[in-house]
Amino acid sequence: MSKFVAPPPGSGLDFESSPAYQRVIQNFEAAAAVLNLDPNTAARLRRPERIVIVSVPTRMDDGSVKVFTGYRVQHNDSLGPYKGGIRYHPEVDVGEVCALAMQMTWKCAVMGLPLGGAKGGVRVDPLRLSYGEAQNLTRRYTAEISNIIGPEVDIPAPDMGTNERTMAWIMDTYSARVGKFCPEVVTGKPVDVGGSVLRAEATGHGLVYTTTYAAEEIGLKLEGASVVLHGFGNVGTHAALAFSRRGARVIAVADVSGGYVNEKGIDVRKFVDYASKNRTLEGVDGADKVEGDSVLTIPCDVLAPAATGHVITVENAAKIRCKVLAEGANGPTMPDADPILERNGVTIIPDIVCNAGGVTVSYFEWVQGGMNFFWREDEIDSRLQQLLRGGYERSREFARRHKTPIRTAALAVGIERVDRTMRLRGLYA
């Protein structure tokens, strides 16, 4: 039976017309051209293997039932089980989820992980849900997708708007449905229910590690360097703490409530604690408040977009004044903005390398869960740095050898690995 049925034109489900999907295809085509990728392989890789769209009826605190839309997209499993986060956001749609699922395939591949690419989401504003409503929604969404996920099939993880508590609910619901304790079905869980140490910090730490590698190449010392973080959720907060420990000066951050600037450096621990307690930075003191996206153009050594995608565009790229652009978010830079940044001497760390710390430690968590044997924090950190450096250096070497931009090179490294595996496996007719 076919895994995918194309939606009729005008149905609202035509992911190929989505701007988010068209952007990842534009980047894919550039890498495929460098590789001289076989057209038959390219045709298969342009489309996801499976798209699942579900209704998620949820009991609200007032007794009413609201119906939300949920998605799970599985792009490619040539390298191993599908892997990818679940995001809760009011603007989630099928095109965005398809785009992110494809990006996960390349991210796992460039990092050398035995995993494929997937992504999921629910179109909901998590900030407007109570604890009980969030749990009800999560458990119903899990029930709706439970027949296509599993520890050897598709392993979800946290993403924007979800966290380790969300993963615990998914794990518990799935375990109840299959009749056994199954911690490996998700990663990013609390340590007490089979999670891994360093998983929560992994994406932020990975951003800082890859920034360190890039800084070494251009002779930039992180101690004393100025850092701007556009995004102050899980990735941004852990990155801010890690930068601060290395002696860097975080001069601006932004979240949904706006931007906060202090040229002398913000009190990172104070800001992190405030955001954790209040869910946003609204009302924090110790910095001047500005419009959120304006922090992107503040002169700095390191700029880390770590929130939503598509924030660096042809309109603002020429105003970006940083030495290193560390893409902690998925797809923060529009394809047409890349040449402008490169002409201005910005060293780019593409998202599929820069934010790969999360999926890398997710892989470690999955392995530990399967063995029921858990590693020490220093072991995980050492393995994380080893794999991140490998992914970064493979991408840099490809870029030098083929004289291509680093983003194209990183994608090409991932695509080449998937292509090689697909050729070895053949096509089941």
Short mmCIF file of C-alpha atoms in Angstrom, two decimals:
data_model
loop_
_atom_site.label_atom_id
_atom_site.label_comp_id
_atom_site.label_asym_id
_atom_site.label_seq_id
_atom_site.Cartn_x
_atom_site.Cartn_y
_atom_site.Cartn_z
CA MET A 1 0.00 0.00 0.00
CA SER A 2 1.31 3.47 -0.85
CA LYS A 3 2.64 5.47 2.06
CA PHE A 4 1.64 8.81 0.58
CA VAL A 5 -1.37 10.09 -1.31
CA ALA A 6 -1.02 13.55 -2.81
CA PRO A 7 -3.78 15.90 -1.67
CA PRO A 8 -6.05 17.43 -4.28
CA PRO A 9 -5.17 20.98 -5.39
CA GLY A 10 -6.82 23.58 -3.21
CA SER A 11 -7.36 21.19 -0.31
CA GLY A 12 -5.13 23.22 2.00
CA LEU A 13 -2.91 20.16 2.43
CA ASP A 14 -0.64 20.78 -0.55
CA PHE A 15 2.65 20.89 1.32
CA GLU A 16 4.68 21.50 -1.84
CA SER A 17 3.20 24.99 -2.20
CA SER A 18 4.23 25.91 1.35
CA PRO A 19 6.90 28.65 1.50
CA ALA A 20 8.69 26.73 4.28
CA TYR A 21 8.83 23.60 2.14
CA GLN A 22 9.92 25.51 -0.95
CA ARG A 23 12.84 26.98 1.00
CA VAL A 24 14.20 23.60 2.07
CA ILE A 25 13.74 22.32 -1.48
CA GLN A 26 15.74 25.29 -2.78
CA ASN A 27 18.61 24.34 -0.47
CA PHE A 28 18.20 20.65 -1.36
CA GLU A 29 18.44 21.39 -5.08
CA ALA A 30 21.67 23.34 -4.57
CA ALA A 31 23.27 20.43 -2.72
CA ALA A 32 21.91 17.86 -5.19
CA ALA A 33 23.48 19.81 -8.05
CA VAL A 34 26.90 19.77 -6.39
CA LEU A 35 26.58 16.01 -5.88
CA ASN A 36 25.19 15.40 -9.37
CA LEU A 37 22.54 13.38 -7.55
CA ASP A 38 20.72 10.71 -9.54
CA PRO A 39 17.33 12.16 -10.63
CA ASN A 40 15.46 9.07 -9.41
CA THR A 41 16.99 9.39 -5.95
CA ALA A 42 16.30 13.11 -5.91
CA ALA A 43 12.65 12.50 -6.79
CA ARG A 44 12.29 10.16 -3.82
CA LEU A 45 14.03 12.51 -1.40
CA ARG A 46 11.99 15.57 -2.36
CA ARG A 47 8.85 14.06 -0.81
CA PRO A 48 8.13 12.57 2.61
CA GLU A 49 7.41 8.87 2.87
CA ARG A 50 4.36 9.38 5.06
CA ILE A 51 2.13 12.26 6.16
CA VAL A 52 -0.36 11.73 8.98
CA ILE A 53 -2.87 14.45 9.88
CA VAL A 54 -5.11 13.87 12.88
CA SER A 55 -7.86 15.61 14.80
CA VAL A 56 -7.04 16.06 18.47
CA PRO A 57 -10.26 16.59 20.48
CA THR A 58 -9.28 17.93 23.89
CA ARG A 59 -11.30 18.42 27.06
CA MET A 60 -10.76 21.95 28.37
CA ASP A 61 -10.97 23.08 31.98
CA ASP A 62 -14.42 24.60 31.48
CA GLY A 63 -15.81 21.26 30.27
CA SER A 64 -15.90 22.19 26.60
CA VAL A 65 -14.13 20.19 23.90
CA LYS A 66 -11.82 21.92 21.43
CA VAL A 67 -10.55 20.11 18.35
CA PHE A 68 -6.95 20.84 17.37
CA THR A 69 -5.05 19.61 14.31
CA GLY A 70 -2.01 17.41 14.77
CA TYR A 71 0.66 16.22 12.34
CA ARG A 72 3.38 13.58 12.10
CA VAL A 73 5.51 13.52 8.97
CA GLN A 74 8.07 10.79 8.29
CA HIS A 75 10.49 11.86 5.59
CA ASN A 76 13.03 9.05 5.18
CA ASP A 77 14.12 5.99 7.17
CA SER A 78 16.99 4.70 5.02
CA LEU A 79 19.50 5.13 7.85
CA GLY A 80 17.29 3.93 10.69
CA PRO A 81 14.09 4.70 12.63
CA TYR A 82 12.48 8.08 12.04
CA LYS A 83 13.56 10.73 14.57
CA GLY A 84 12.25 14.20 15.15
CA GLY A 85 10.62 16.55 17.59
CA ILE A 86 7.03 17.51 18.29
CA ARG A 87 6.21 21.20 18.45
CA TYR A 88 3.16 23.00 19.81
CA HIS A 89 2.69 26.34 18.08
CA PRO A 90 -0.34 28.29 16.78
CA GLU A 91 1.14 28.49 13.26
CA VAL A 92 2.14 24.85 12.77
CA ASP A 93 1.02 23.56 9.36
CA VAL A 94 1.69 20.60 7.12
CA GLY A 95 4.21 22.44 4.95
CA GLU A 96 6.33 23.50 7.90
CA VAL A 97 6.28 20.01 9.40
CA CYS A 98 7.24 18.43 6.06
CA ALA A 99 10.12 20.90 5.73
CA LEU A 100 11.38 20.20 9.23
CA ALA A 101 11.11 16.43 8.73
CA MET A 102 13.34 16.68 5.66
CA GLN A 103 15.84 18.78 7.60
CA MET A 104 15.94 16.09 10.30
CA THR A 105 16.95 13.49 7.71
CA TRP A 106 19.98 15.56 6.70
CA LYS A 107 20.80 16.49 10.30
CA CYS A 108 20.95 12.87 11.46
CA ALA A 109 22.93 11.93 8.37
CA VAL A 110 25.57 14.66 8.62
CA MET A 111 26.10 13.77 12.29
CA GLY A 112 26.62 10.10 11.42
CA LEU A 113 23.60 8.88 13.41
CA PRO A 114 21.72 5.67 12.47
CA LEU A 115 18.41 7.54 12.33
CA GLY A 116 16.04 8.95 9.73
CA GLY A 117 14.04 12.17 9.72
CA ALA A 118 10.57 12.99 11.02
CA LYS A 119 8.70 15.86 12.65
CA GLY A 120 5.39 16.37 14.39
CA GLY A 121 3.28 19.12 15.78
CA VAL A 122 -0.06 20.38 16.99
CA ARG A 123 -1.52 23.70 15.90
CA VAL A 124 -2.06 25.21 19.35
CA ASP A 125 -0.72 28.02 21.52
CA PRO A 126 0.81 26.17 24.49
CA LEU A 127 0.94 29.36 26.56
CA ARG A 128 -2.87 29.40 26.57
CA LEU A 129 -3.21 25.85 27.90
CA SER A 130 -3.45 24.97 31.57
CA TYR A 131 -1.45 22.04 32.94
CA GLY A 132 -4.47 19.77 32.68
CA GLU A 133 -5.38 20.91 29.16
CA ALA A 134 -1.81 20.40 27.95
CA GLN A 135 -1.83 16.88 29.36
CA ASN A 136 -5.22 16.06 27.83
CA LEU A 137 -4.10 17.31 24.42
CA THR A 138 -0.79 15.46 24.56
CA ARG A 139 -2.33 12.14 25.55
CA ARG A 140 -4.98 12.33 22.84
CA TYR A 141 -2.42 13.32 20.20
CA THR A 142 -0.26 10.38 21.28
CA ALA A 143 -3.21 8.01 20.96
CA GLU A 144 -3.90 9.29 17.45
CA ILE A 145 -0.33 8.68 16.23
CA SER A 146 0.52 5.65 18.38
CA ASN A 147 0.22 3.21 15.48
CA ILE A 148 3.05 4.92 13.56
CA ILE A 149 5.53 5.61 16.37
CA GLY A 150 7.59 3.21 18.45
CA PRO A 151 11.16 2.62 19.66
CA GLU A 152 12.14 0.84 16.44
CA VAL A 153 9.89 2.87 14.13
CA ASP A 154 9.69 6.57 14.99
CA ILE A 155 11.01 8.22 18.15
CA PRO A 156 9.63 11.71 18.97
CA ALA A 157 11.39 14.33 21.11
CA PRO A 158 10.70 17.84 22.45
CA ASP A 159 10.66 20.86 20.19
CA MET A 160 9.24 24.36 20.33
CA GLY A 161 6.41 24.54 22.88
CA THR A 162 7.03 21.07 24.34
CA ASN A 163 9.40 19.81 27.03
CA GLU A 164 10.43 16.81 29.11
CA ARG A 165 7.05 16.75 30.86
CA THR A 166 5.34 16.46 27.47
CA MET A 167 7.59 13.52 26.62
CA ALA A 168 6.76 11.81 29.93
CA TRP A 169 3.06 12.01 29.05
CA ILE A 170 3.71 10.58 25.59
CA MET A 171 5.80 7.75 27.02
CA ASP A 172 3.17 6.92 29.64
CA THR A 173 0.31 6.96 27.13
CA TYR A 174 2.18 4.83 24.61
CA SER A 175 3.28 2.38 27.33
CA ALA A 176 -0.33 1.98 28.47
CA ARG A 177 -1.47 1.27 24.91
CA VAL A 178 1.20 -1.40 24.26
CA GLY A 179 0.90 -2.94 27.71
CA LYS A 180 4.50 -2.53 28.87
CA PHE A 181 6.92 0.10 30.10
CA CYS A 182 8.49 1.55 26.95
CA PRO A 183 10.81 4.46 27.77
CA GLU A 184 12.63 4.30 24.40
CA VAL A 185 9.53 5.50 22.50
CA VAL A 186 10.55 9.13 23.10
CA THR A 187 13.68 11.01 24.05
CA GLY A 188 14.01 14.18 26.05
CA LYS A 189 12.23 12.60 29.03
CA PRO A 190 12.96 13.40 32.69
CA VAL A 191 15.91 11.40 33.99
CA ASP A 192 13.67 9.72 36.57
CA VAL A 193 11.66 7.99 33.83
CA GLY A 194 14.53 6.90 31.63
CA GLY A 195 15.83 10.18 30.29
CA SER A 196 19.47 11.04 29.83
CA VAL A 197 21.57 13.56 31.68
CA LEU A 198 22.49 16.53 29.47
CA ARG A 199 19.53 16.03 27.10
CA ALA A 200 17.79 19.25 28.16
CA GLU A 201 21.01 21.24 27.75
CA ALA A 202 22.25 19.46 24.63
CA THR A 203 21.03 21.78 21.86
CA GLY A 204 22.24 24.90 23.64
CA HIS A 205 25.56 23.31 24.53
CA GLY A 206 25.95 22.07 20.96
CA LEU A 207 25.41 25.60 19.69
CA VAL A 208 28.27 26.80 21.88
CA TYR A 209 30.56 23.91 20.95
CA THR A 210 30.11 24.49 17.22
CA THR A 211 30.56 28.23 17.76
CA THR A 212 33.87 27.41 19.45
CA TYR A 213 34.99 25.42 16.38
CA ALA A 214 34.06 28.27 14.04
CA ALA A 215 35.70 30.85 16.31
CA GLU A 216 38.94 28.85 16.28
CA GLU A 217 39.02 29.04 12.49
CA ILE A 218 38.71 32.82 12.35
CA GLY A 219 40.86 33.58 15.39
CA LEU A 220 38.00 34.74 17.63
CA LYS A 221 38.31 34.13 21.36
CA LEU A 222 35.02 33.44 23.12
CA GLU A 223 36.32 34.90 26.36
CA GLY A 224 35.19 38.51 26.23
CA ALA A 225 33.25 38.03 22.97
CA SER A 226 29.86 39.74 22.64
CA VAL A 227 26.87 37.46 22.06
CA VAL A 228 23.28 38.15 20.98
CA LEU A 229 20.60 35.47 21.37
CA HIS A 230 17.37 35.78 19.41
CA GLY A 231 15.31 33.29 21.40
CA PHE A 232 15.36 32.53 25.10
CA GLY A 233 13.61 29.20 25.42
CA ASN A 234 15.35 25.89 26.03
CA VAL A 235 18.06 26.46 23.42
CA GLY A 236 18.67 30.12 24.18
CA THR A 237 18.82 29.80 27.95
CA HIS A 238 21.24 26.88 27.98
CA ALA A 239 23.37 28.53 25.30
CA ALA A 240 23.45 31.76 27.31
CA LEU A 241 24.62 29.92 30.42
CA ALA A 242 27.27 28.03 28.45
CA PHE A 243 28.54 31.20 26.76
CA SER A 244 28.69 32.92 30.14
CA ARG A 245 30.73 30.08 31.64
CA ARG A 246 33.26 30.58 28.83
CA GLY A 247 33.63 34.25 29.68
CA ALA A 248 31.54 35.60 26.80
CA ARG A 249 29.38 38.67 27.34
CA VAL A 250 25.70 38.18 26.45
CA ILE A 251 24.64 41.70 25.50
CA ALA A 252 21.12 41.06 24.18
CA VAL A 253 18.41 38.43 24.23
CA ALA A 254 14.89 38.28 22.84
CA ASP A 255 11.80 36.17 23.43
CA VAL A 256 8.10 36.48 22.58
CA SER A 257 7.78 39.51 24.87
CA GLY A 258 10.49 41.56 23.13
CA GLY A 259 14.21 42.22 23.11
CA TYR A 260 16.41 43.12 26.08
CA VAL A 261 19.74 44.89 25.64
CA ASN A 262 22.59 45.67 28.03
CA GLU A 263 25.88 46.49 26.29
CA LYS A 264 27.80 45.71 29.48
CA GLY A 265 26.28 42.23 29.56
CA ILE A 266 23.08 40.92 31.10
CA ASP A 267 23.01 38.91 34.31
CA VAL A 268 22.46 35.58 32.56
CA ARG A 269 21.55 33.53 35.63
CA LYS A 270 19.05 36.17 36.74
CA PHE A 271 17.43 36.25 33.29
CA VAL A 272 17.25 32.46 33.06
CA ASP A 273 15.65 32.16 36.49
CA TYR A 274 13.18 34.94 35.68
CA ALA A 275 12.16 33.33 32.38
CA SER A 276 11.75 29.95 34.07
CA LYS A 277 9.46 31.41 36.73
CA ASN A 278 7.43 33.77 34.53
CA ARG A 279 7.47 31.90 31.16
CA THR A 280 8.66 35.09 29.41
CA LEU A 281 11.08 37.95 30.14
CA GLU A 282 8.28 40.52 30.33
CA GLY A 283 9.03 42.81 33.28
CA VAL A 284 12.64 41.75 33.86
CA ASP A 285 15.01 44.50 34.94
CA GLY A 286 18.67 44.93 34.13
CA ALA A 287 18.30 45.69 30.42
CA ASP A 288 16.64 48.13 28.04
CA LYS A 289 13.58 46.72 26.29
CA VAL A 290 13.44 46.94 22.48
CA GLU A 291 11.47 45.35 19.66
CA GLY A 292 12.33 41.64 19.55
CA ASP A 293 13.67 41.29 16.02
CA SER A 294 15.77 44.45 16.34
CA VAL A 295 18.37 42.52 18.36
CA LEU A 296 19.32 40.71 15.14
CA THR A 297 21.11 43.79 13.84
CA ILE A 298 23.01 44.69 17.01
CA PRO A 299 26.79 44.65 16.33
CA CYS A 300 28.28 41.59 18.05
CA ASP A 301 30.82 38.81 17.68
CA VAL A 302 28.29 35.97 17.78
CA LEU A 303 24.65 36.13 16.71
CA ALA A 304 22.57 33.07 17.56
CA PRO A 305 19.02 32.96 16.16
CA ALA A 306 17.54 30.34 18.48
CA ALA A 307 13.78 30.72 18.19
CA THR A 308 11.72 30.54 15.02
CA GLY A 309 12.71 30.18 11.39
CA HIS A 310 13.00 32.71 8.57
CA VAL A 311 14.09 35.68 10.67
CA ILE A 312 17.14 36.60 8.57
CA THR A 313 15.94 37.77 5.18
CA VAL A 314 17.12 39.77 2.18
CA GLU A 315 15.62 42.82 3.91
CA ASN A 316 17.79 42.62 7.03
CA ALA A 317 20.78 40.47 5.99
CA ALA A 318 22.91 43.47 5.02
CA LYS A 319 22.33 44.92 8.49
CA ILE A 320 23.58 41.80 10.27
CA ARG A 321 26.87 42.80 11.91
CA CYS A 322 28.32 39.68 13.50
CA LYS A 323 31.42 37.57 12.92
CA VAL A 324 29.76 34.21 13.54
CA LEU A 325 26.13 33.32 12.82
CA ALA A 326 25.25 30.26 14.92
CA GLU A 327 21.89 28.87 13.79
CA GLY A 328 20.32 27.43 16.93
CA ALA A 329 16.85 27.51 15.37
CA ASN A 330 15.68 25.44 12.42
CA GLY A 331 15.87 27.40 9.18
CA PRO A 332 16.41 30.89 10.59
CA THR A 333 18.08 32.18 7.41
CA MET A 334 16.27 32.54 4.11
CA PRO A 335 18.17 31.06 1.14
CA ASP A 336 18.41 34.44 -0.60
CA ALA A 337 20.03 35.98 2.48
CA ASP A 338 23.00 33.58 2.51
CA PRO A 339 24.97 35.27 -0.32
CA ILE A 340 24.62 38.65 1.39
CA LEU A 341 25.98 37.30 4.66
CA GLU A 342 28.86 35.55 2.89
CA ARG A 343 29.82 38.71 1.00
CA ASN A 344 29.93 40.56 4.32
CA GLY A 345 32.33 38.02 5.79
CA VAL A 346 29.93 36.33 8.21
CA THR A 347 30.97 32.80 9.18
CA ILE A 348 27.79 30.71 9.12
CA ILE A 349 27.24 27.56 11.17
CA PRO A 350 24.23 25.99 9.41
CA ASP A 351 21.34 24.76 11.50
CA ILE A 352 21.73 21.05 10.72
CA VAL A 353 25.16 21.17 12.37
CA CYS A 354 24.76 23.99 14.90
CA ASN A 355 21.61 22.69 16.59
CA ALA A 356 22.37 18.98 16.20
CA GLY A 357 23.33 18.60 19.86
CA GLY A 358 19.74 17.81 20.76
CA VAL A 359 19.25 14.91 18.36
CA THR A 360 22.73 13.62 19.16
CA VAL A 361 22.02 13.28 22.88
CA SER A 362 18.55 12.01 21.97
CA TYR A 363 20.35 9.22 20.13
CA PHE A 364 22.43 8.56 23.26
CA GLU A 365 19.23 8.47 25.35
CA TRP A 366 17.61 6.02 22.93
CA VAL A 367 20.66 3.75 23.06
CA GLN A 368 20.81 3.91 26.86
CA GLY A 369 17.10 3.11 27.12
CA GLY A 370 17.49 0.08 24.89
CA MET A 371 20.35 -1.25 27.02
CA ASN A 372 18.84 -0.11 30.35
CA PHE A 373 22.36 1.08 31.15
CA PHE A 374 23.11 4.75 31.60
CA TRP A 375 26.27 6.78 31.01
CA ARG A 376 27.85 9.43 33.20
CA GLU A 377 27.52 13.11 32.32
CA ASP A 378 31.19 13.41 31.36
CA GLU A 379 30.89 10.41 29.01
CA ILE A 380 27.88 11.93 27.26
CA ASP A 381 29.51 15.34 26.99
CA SER A 382 32.67 13.82 25.52
CA ARG A 383 30.71 11.78 22.96
CA LEU A 384 28.60 14.82 22.08
CA GLN A 385 31.66 16.96 21.38
CA GLN A 386 33.24 14.18 19.32
CA LEU A 387 30.21 13.80 17.04
CA LEU A 388 29.61 17.54 16.72
CA ARG A 389 33.20 18.21 15.75
CA GLY A 390 33.01 15.38 13.23
CA GLY A 391 29.87 16.80 11.62
CA TYR A 392 31.33 20.31 11.57
CA GLU A 393 34.67 19.24 10.10
CA ARG A 394 33.07 17.02 7.44
CA SER A 395 30.97 19.98 6.34
CA ARG A 396 33.92 22.39 6.34
CA GLU A 397 36.11 19.95 4.40
CA PHE A 398 33.38 19.40 1.77
CA ALA A 399 32.96 23.16 1.42
CA ARG A 400 36.69 23.66 0.88
CA ARG A 401 37.04 20.74 -1.52
CA HIS A 402 34.06 21.68 -3.67
CA LYS A 403 34.27 25.46 -3.14
CA THR A 404 30.66 25.64 -2.00
CA PRO A 405 28.95 27.57 0.81
CA ILE A 406 29.00 25.77 4.16
CA ARG A 407 25.20 25.31 4.18
CA THR A 408 25.26 23.56 0.81
CA ALA A 409 28.22 21.49 1.96
CA ALA A 410 26.54 20.31 5.17
CA LEU A 411 23.41 19.32 3.27
CA ALA A 412 25.49 17.57 0.63
CA VAL A 413 27.34 15.52 3.26
CA GLY A 414 24.01 14.38 4.68
CA ILE A 415 22.36 13.75 1.32
CA GLU A 416 25.38 11.80 0.09
CA ARG A 417 25.19 9.45 3.07
CA VAL A 418 21.46 8.85 2.60
CA ASP A 419 21.95 8.32 -1.14
CA ARG A 420 24.68 5.76 -0.50
CA THR A 421 22.45 3.83 1.90
CA MET A 422 19.47 3.95 -0.47
CA ARG A 423 21.60 2.50 -3.27
CA LEU A 424 22.78 -0.33 -1.03
CA ARG A 425 19.25 -1.13 0.14
CA GLY A 426 17.69 -0.91 -3.31
CA LEU A 427 14.03 -0.26 -4.09
CA TYR A 428 11.30 -2.60 -2.86
CA ALA A 429 8.78 -2.65 -5.68
#
